[in-house]
Coordinates of C-alpha atoms in Angstrom, one line a residue:
M27 CA -27.9 1.3 25.4
S28 CA -27.4 -0.6 29.0
S29 CA -28.6 -3.9 28.8
D30 CA -26.2 -7.3 29.0
K31 CA -27.5 -8.4 25.5
Q32 CA -27.2 -5.2 23.9
H33 CA -22.9 -5.1 25.1
S34 CA -22.2 -8.6 24.6
A35 CA -19.5 -8.1 22.2
A36 CA -15.7 -8.5 23.2
R37 CA -13.9 -5.6 25.5
L38 CA -10.8 -4.7 25.4
V39 CA -10.5 -3.9 28.4
D40 CA -10.9 -7.4 29.2
R41 CA -7.8 -8.6 27.2
R42 CA -4.3 -8.6 29.3
P43 CA -2.0 -9.6 26.8
S44 CA 1.8 -10.0 28.0
V45 CA 4.7 -10.5 25.4
S46 CA 7.6 -12.4 26.4
G47 CA 11.0 -11.5 24.5
T48 CA 11.1 -13.8 21.8
E49 CA 7.5 -13.0 20.9
L50 CA 9.0 -9.3 20.2
V51 CA 12.0 -10.6 18.0
A52 CA 9.0 -12.6 15.8
T53 CA 6.9 -9.4 15.8
L54 CA 10.3 -7.1 14.3
V55 CA 8.7 -6.6 10.9
P56 CA 6.6 -4.1 8.6
P57 CA 3.1 -3.4 9.8
P58 CA 0.7 -5.8 7.4
Q59 CA -0.5 -3.1 5.4
F60 CA 2.8 -2.4 4.1
D61 CA 3.8 -6.3 3.6
H62 CA 3.7 -5.1 0.0
A63 CA 5.4 -1.9 0.3
S64 CA 7.3 -1.7 -2.6
F65 CA 9.7 2.0 -3.8
D66 CA 8.2 1.2 -7.4
S67 CA 4.4 1.2 -5.4
Y68 CA 6.0 4.5 -3.4
R69 CA 3.3 7.6 -5.1
P70 CA 5.7 10.7 -4.8
D71 CA 3.7 13.5 -5.2
A72 CA 4.7 15.9 -8.5
D73 CA 4.6 18.6 -6.2
Y74 CA 6.8 17.8 -3.6
P75 CA 10.1 17.2 -5.6
S76 CA 12.1 15.6 -2.6
Q77 CA 9.6 12.5 -2.0
A78 CA 10.8 10.9 -5.3
E79 CA 14.0 12.3 -4.5
A80 CA 14.0 10.5 -0.9
R81 CA 13.2 7.4 -2.6
D82 CA 15.6 7.2 -4.3
L83 CA 18.6 7.3 -2.7
L84 CA 17.1 5.1 0.1
R85 CA 16.4 2.8 -3.3
S86 CA 20.5 3.0 -3.5
F87 CA 20.7 2.6 -0.1
A88 CA 19.1 -0.6 0.0
G89 CA 21.0 -1.8 -2.9
P90 CA 25.1 -3.2 -3.0
A91 CA 27.4 -0.5 -1.3
K92 CA 28.7 0.5 -4.5
A93 CA 25.6 1.9 -5.8
A94 CA 25.5 3.5 -2.1
Q95 CA 28.5 5.4 -2.6
R96 CA 27.6 6.7 -6.2
S97 CA 24.4 8.0 -5.1
G98 CA 27.0 10.8 -2.8
G99 CA 26.0 14.5 -3.0
G100 CA 23.1 16.0 -0.5
G101 CA 23.4 15.2 3.1
F102 CA 22.1 16.4 6.5
F103 CA 19.9 19.3 5.1
G104 CA 22.1 19.9 1.9
F105 CA 19.6 17.0 1.0
G106 CA 19.4 17.3 -3.4
R107 CA 22.2 19.7 -4.1
K108 CA 24.7 19.3 -6.3
K109 CA 28.1 19.3 -6.0
P110 CA 29.7 18.3 -9.4
A111 CA 32.9 19.7 -8.2
E112 CA 33.3 17.6 -4.9
A113 CA 34.2 14.1 -4.4
P114 CA 31.0 11.6 -3.3
A115 CA 30.8 12.1 0.6
P116 CA 32.0 9.0 2.4
T117 CA 28.5 6.8 2.6
K118 CA 26.9 7.3 6.7
P119 CA 25.4 3.7 8.3
G120 CA 22.3 5.6 8.8
V121 CA 19.1 7.6 6.8
Y122 CA 16.8 9.5 8.7
L123 CA 13.5 9.9 7.5
D124 CA 12.5 13.8 8.8
G125 CA 9.4 14.9 7.7
G126 CA 5.7 15.8 8.5
F127 CA 3.2 12.6 8.7
G128 CA 1.5 11.1 6.2
V129 CA 4.6 12.1 3.8
G130 CA 5.0 8.1 3.2
K131 CA 7.7 7.6 5.5
T132 CA 6.4 4.9 6.6
H133 CA 5.8 3.2 3.1
L134 CA 9.6 4.1 2.3
L135 CA 11.1 2.4 5.4
A136 CA 8.8 -0.8 4.7
A137 CA 10.2 -0.8 0.9
T138 CA 13.6 -0.4 2.1
W139 CA 13.1 -3.1 4.0
H140 CA 11.7 -5.7 1.4
A141 CA 14.1 -4.2 -1.0
T142 CA 17.4 -5.7 1.4
A143 CA 18.4 -9.2 1.8
G144 CA 19.7 -11.0 4.6
R145 CA 18.7 -10.3 8.8
K146 CA 16.7 -7.5 8.9
Y147 CA 13.8 -6.0 12.0
F148 CA 11.9 -3.5 11.4
G149 CA 9.7 -2.0 14.7
T150 CA 9.1 1.5 16.5
F151 CA 11.2 3.1 18.7
I152 CA 9.0 1.7 21.6
E153 CA 9.4 -1.6 20.6
Y154 CA 12.9 -2.1 20.5
T155 CA 13.3 -0.3 24.1
A156 CA 10.8 -2.6 25.6
L157 CA 13.2 -5.3 23.3
V158 CA 16.4 -4.4 25.7
G159 CA 13.9 -4.5 28.8
A160 CA 13.3 -7.7 27.7
L161 CA 15.8 -9.0 27.2
G162 CA 18.2 -7.2 29.1
Y163 CA 20.8 -4.9 26.6
S164 CA 23.2 -7.1 26.2
G165 CA 20.4 -10.0 25.5
A166 CA 19.2 -7.2 22.7
V167 CA 22.4 -6.5 21.3
G168 CA 22.9 -10.4 21.2
V169 CA 19.8 -10.6 18.9
L170 CA 20.1 -7.8 16.4
Q171 CA 23.9 -7.9 16.5
G172 CA 24.7 -8.7 12.4
A173 CA 21.9 -7.9 11.2
K174 CA 21.6 -5.9 7.5
L175 CA 19.3 -3.2 8.2
I176 CA 17.4 -2.2 11.1
C177 CA 14.6 -0.1 10.0
I178 CA 13.2 2.2 13.4
D179 CA 9.6 3.7 12.4
E180 CA 8.6 7.3 14.8
F181 CA 11.7 7.7 16.1
E182 CA 10.4 10.2 19.0
L183 CA 11.8 11.2 22.1
D184 CA 10.0 11.1 25.3
D185 CA 13.1 10.4 27.9
P186 CA 16.2 10.9 27.6
G187 CA 17.2 7.5 29.0
D188 CA 15.4 5.8 26.6
T189 CA 17.3 8.6 24.1
M190 CA 21.1 7.6 25.4
L191 CA 20.5 4.2 25.4
M192 CA 19.1 4.0 21.9
T193 CA 22.1 6.2 21.2
R194 CA 24.0 3.6 22.2
L195 CA 22.3 0.4 20.8
I196 CA 22.8 2.2 17.4
G197 CA 26.3 3.0 17.9
D198 CA 27.1 -0.8 18.8
L199 CA 24.9 -2.1 15.7
T200 CA 27.2 0.5 12.9
S201 CA 30.1 -0.5 14.3
S202 CA 29.4 -4.3 13.7
G203 CA 27.8 -3.3 10.5
S204 CA 24.4 -3.3 10.9
K205 CA 22.9 -0.5 8.5
I206 CA 19.8 2.1 10.3
V207 CA 17.1 3.7 8.8
A208 CA 15.0 5.7 10.9
T209 CA 11.6 8.3 10.8
S210 CA 10.3 10.9 12.8
N211 CA 8.9 14.4 12.5
T212 CA 12.0 15.9 13.8
P213 CA 15.6 15.6 12.2
P214 CA 18.4 14.4 15.0
N215 CA 19.8 17.6 16.2
A216 CA 16.4 18.8 17.2
L217 CA 15.2 15.9 18.9
G218 CA 14.4 16.6 22.6
E219 CA 14.1 20.4 22.1
G220 CA 12.2 22.8 23.9
R221 CA 11.3 19.3 26.2
F222 CA 15.0 18.7 27.8
A223 CA 18.3 20.6 28.3
A224 CA 20.4 18.6 30.2
S225 CA 24.1 18.6 28.5
D226 CA 24.4 14.8 28.5
F227 CA 20.8 14.5 26.1
M228 CA 22.4 16.7 23.8
R229 CA 25.7 15.1 23.4
E230 CA 23.6 11.7 22.9
I231 CA 21.5 13.6 20.5
Q232 CA 24.5 15.2 18.3
A233 CA 26.4 11.0 18.7
M234 CA 23.1 10.0 17.1
S235 CA 23.1 12.8 14.7
D236 CA 26.7 11.7 13.2
R237 CA 25.9 8.5 12.0
F238 CA 22.5 9.5 10.0
R239 CA 22.4 11.2 6.7
T240 CA 19.3 13.6 6.8
I241 CA 16.6 13.5 4.1
R242 CA 13.5 16.3 4.4
I243 CA 10.4 14.5 3.0
D244 CA 7.9 17.5 2.7
G245 CA 4.4 17.0 1.7
V246 CA 0.8 17.0 2.3
D247 CA -1.0 14.2 4.8
Y248 CA -1.9 11.8 1.7
R249 CA -4.6 10.6 4.9
Q250 CA -6.5 14.3 4.6
R251 CA -6.5 14.0 1.1
D252 CA -9.5 12.9 0.8
I253 CA -11.0 13.6 4.5
E254 CA -12.2 16.6 5.6
G255 CA -13.4 18.0 9.5
D256 CA -13.1 15.9 12.5
A257 CA -13.5 12.3 13.2
R258 CA -16.9 10.7 12.1
V259 CA -19.1 10.8 15.7
L260 CA -22.2 8.1 15.8
S261 CA -25.3 8.4 17.1
E262 CA -26.6 6.0 19.8
D263 CA -28.8 4.2 17.8
A264 CA -26.3 3.9 15.2
Y265 CA -23.9 2.9 17.3
R266 CA -26.4 0.0 18.2
F267 CA -26.8 -0.6 13.8
A268 CA -22.7 -0.7 13.8
L269 CA -22.4 -3.5 16.2
A270 CA -25.2 -5.3 14.4
D271 CA -23.6 -4.7 11.1
V272 CA -20.4 -5.7 12.3
A273 CA -21.8 -9.2 13.8
A274 CA -24.0 -10.3 11.2
A275 CA -21.3 -9.8 8.7
G276 CA -19.2 -12.5 11.1
D277 CA -16.8 -10.5 12.1
R278 CA -15.5 -9.0 15.9
M279 CA -16.6 -5.2 17.1
T280 CA -15.3 -4.5 20.5
D281 CA -17.3 -2.2 22.9
D282 CA -15.7 -0.3 25.2
S283 CA -16.2 2.6 27.4
F284 CA -13.5 5.2 26.3
S285 CA -12.8 6.3 30.2
E286 CA -12.7 1.9 31.1
L287 CA -10.2 1.6 28.2
I288 CA -8.3 4.8 29.0
D289 CA -7.1 3.5 32.7
H290 CA -7.2 0.4 30.9
L291 CA -3.9 0.8 28.8
A292 CA -2.3 2.2 32.1
T293 CA -2.0 -1.3 33.2
V294 CA -0.8 -2.9 29.9
H295 CA 3.0 -2.1 28.4
P296 CA 3.1 -0.1 25.5
S297 CA 5.1 -2.9 23.4
A298 CA 1.7 -5.5 24.4
Y299 CA -1.3 -2.7 23.0
S300 CA -0.9 -4.8 19.4
G301 CA -1.7 -8.2 21.5
L302 CA -4.9 -6.0 22.6
L303 CA -6.0 -6.5 18.6
G304 CA -6.1 -9.9 17.5
G305 CA -8.5 -10.8 15.9
V306 CA -10.6 -7.7 15.9
Q307 CA -12.1 -6.3 12.8
C308 CA -13.7 -2.8 14.2
I309 CA -13.6 -0.6 17.8
G310 CA -16.2 0.1 19.6
L311 CA -15.9 3.6 21.7
R312 CA -18.8 4.9 23.9
D313 CA -18.6 8.2 25.3
V314 CA -15.2 9.6 24.6
S315 CA -14.6 12.4 26.6
E316 CA -11.8 14.8 26.7
L317 CA -8.3 14.0 28.0
T318 CA -6.2 16.1 30.1
D319 CA -3.8 13.8 31.7
Q320 CA -0.7 13.4 29.8
S321 CA 0.5 10.3 30.8
A322 CA -3.4 8.8 29.3
A323 CA -3.0 10.7 26.1
L324 CA 0.3 9.8 25.3
R325 CA -0.4 6.0 26.2
F326 CA -4.3 6.6 24.1
V327 CA -1.4 7.9 21.3
A328 CA 0.6 5.0 20.9
F329 CA -2.4 2.6 21.4
I330 CA -3.8 4.7 18.2
D331 CA -0.2 3.9 16.1
R332 CA -1.3 0.2 16.6
V333 CA -4.6 0.1 16.0
Y334 CA -3.2 2.0 13.0
D335 CA -0.9 0.2 12.1
A336 CA -3.8 -3.1 11.9
Q337 CA -5.6 -0.8 9.9
I338 CA -8.8 -1.4 12.3
P339 CA -11.9 1.0 11.7
I340 CA -13.2 2.7 14.6
R341 CA -17.0 4.0 15.6
A342 CA -17.4 5.9 18.5
T343 CA -20.0 8.6 19.8
G344 CA -19.5 11.4 22.9
L345 CA -16.6 13.5 21.9
S346 CA -15.2 13.4 18.6
L347 CA -11.8 11.9 19.1
T348 CA -10.3 14.0 17.2
S349 CA -11.0 17.0 19.9
I350 CA -9.5 14.8 22.5
F351 CA -6.3 16.3 23.2
G352 CA -7.4 18.8 26.3
G353 CA -5.5 21.2 28.4
G354 CA -3.2 22.7 26.3
M355 CA -1.7 19.8 25.0
I356 CA -2.0 20.2 21.6
D357 CA 0.4 23.1 22.0
G358 CA 2.8 21.8 24.1
G359 CA 6.0 19.8 23.5
Y360 CA 4.5 16.2 22.1
R361 CA 2.4 18.7 20.1
K362 CA 3.7 16.6 17.0
K363 CA 2.9 13.3 17.9
Y364 CA -1.0 14.3 19.0
L365 CA -1.2 16.0 15.9
R366 CA 0.0 12.7 14.0
C367 CA -2.6 10.9 16.4
I368 CA -5.3 13.0 14.9
S369 CA -4.5 12.0 11.2
R370 CA -4.6 8.8 12.0
L371 CA -7.8 9.0 13.9
N372 CA -9.6 10.8 11.5
A373 CA -8.6 8.3 9.1
L374 CA -9.6 5.6 11.8
T375 CA -13.0 6.6 12.0
A376 CA -13.6 7.3 8.3
S377 CA -12.7 3.8 7.2
E378 CA -15.1 1.1 5.8
T379 CA -14.9 -2.3 8.0
A380 CA -13.8 -5.1 5.8
A381 CA -16.6 -6.8 3.6

């Protein structure tokens, strides 16, 4: 398995993408897998009524202002409660989808984007902070200001500075009339809980929470409904056959050492991770091993988010990819990030390559 001929496949570690501010703006649309996401194509689980309730509220939110005002009621953790004797609460400029991974939050976010007329943007938290880094704060506000809708996916906060930056951005955008819809696995008043205790950080969190109506979505991770156990691991022979099969189909499967890819990710800004994946139909990772460095693990999580957005299958040897987060990381402050990544890795290693 060490011959040059055998490893002639493209390598992710040979790619050094960079993304300009203009290119970042152009990418602020839903991932390809959500190109046709709609409220009608969303399939709520009948066992969890909050899924259908969230869909219906967002449908109203995406429509005319009067329809949004008529939706009334609920709000924050009282979502779904009826208050017949009370006038509808004032409409907030933002909706926050709180719930576990795999309950359809991103689908609903994309459906809201598609249902909203006018200029609109859809990106992850990291893509918006990268836009500010590329254009400067004023430049980013100048690009986004006036948009009808700003969708922010994966609002998971690792740094109080980023929190304050995004809170300020949300404030400036909502004051100019933009609506905001965000998703995360933690409600706004708990973001950063257990990680940061600075008073200014908590003040920023509260300011953000005041602009959002929180919708709790319960449910079971749809990615795991038909998948059990750990991420699939291939023998060396099976891995070689996978390389050959993808090449025979005229597609491109990359072939990288897991440790080399982890090192390479440290040299690429996370906002450019999607640039590593252009033209790739399958990702091959050899000799997967445990990660004990938190920074390396979080970079890999960000990379897998982009792989999942692109729906690129993974084939791997070594340790199961669902067992790579070691050193107690899975029980730390980033637990939900790691669990979401594990869910996605399980799905990606089980998925088939395109025919």
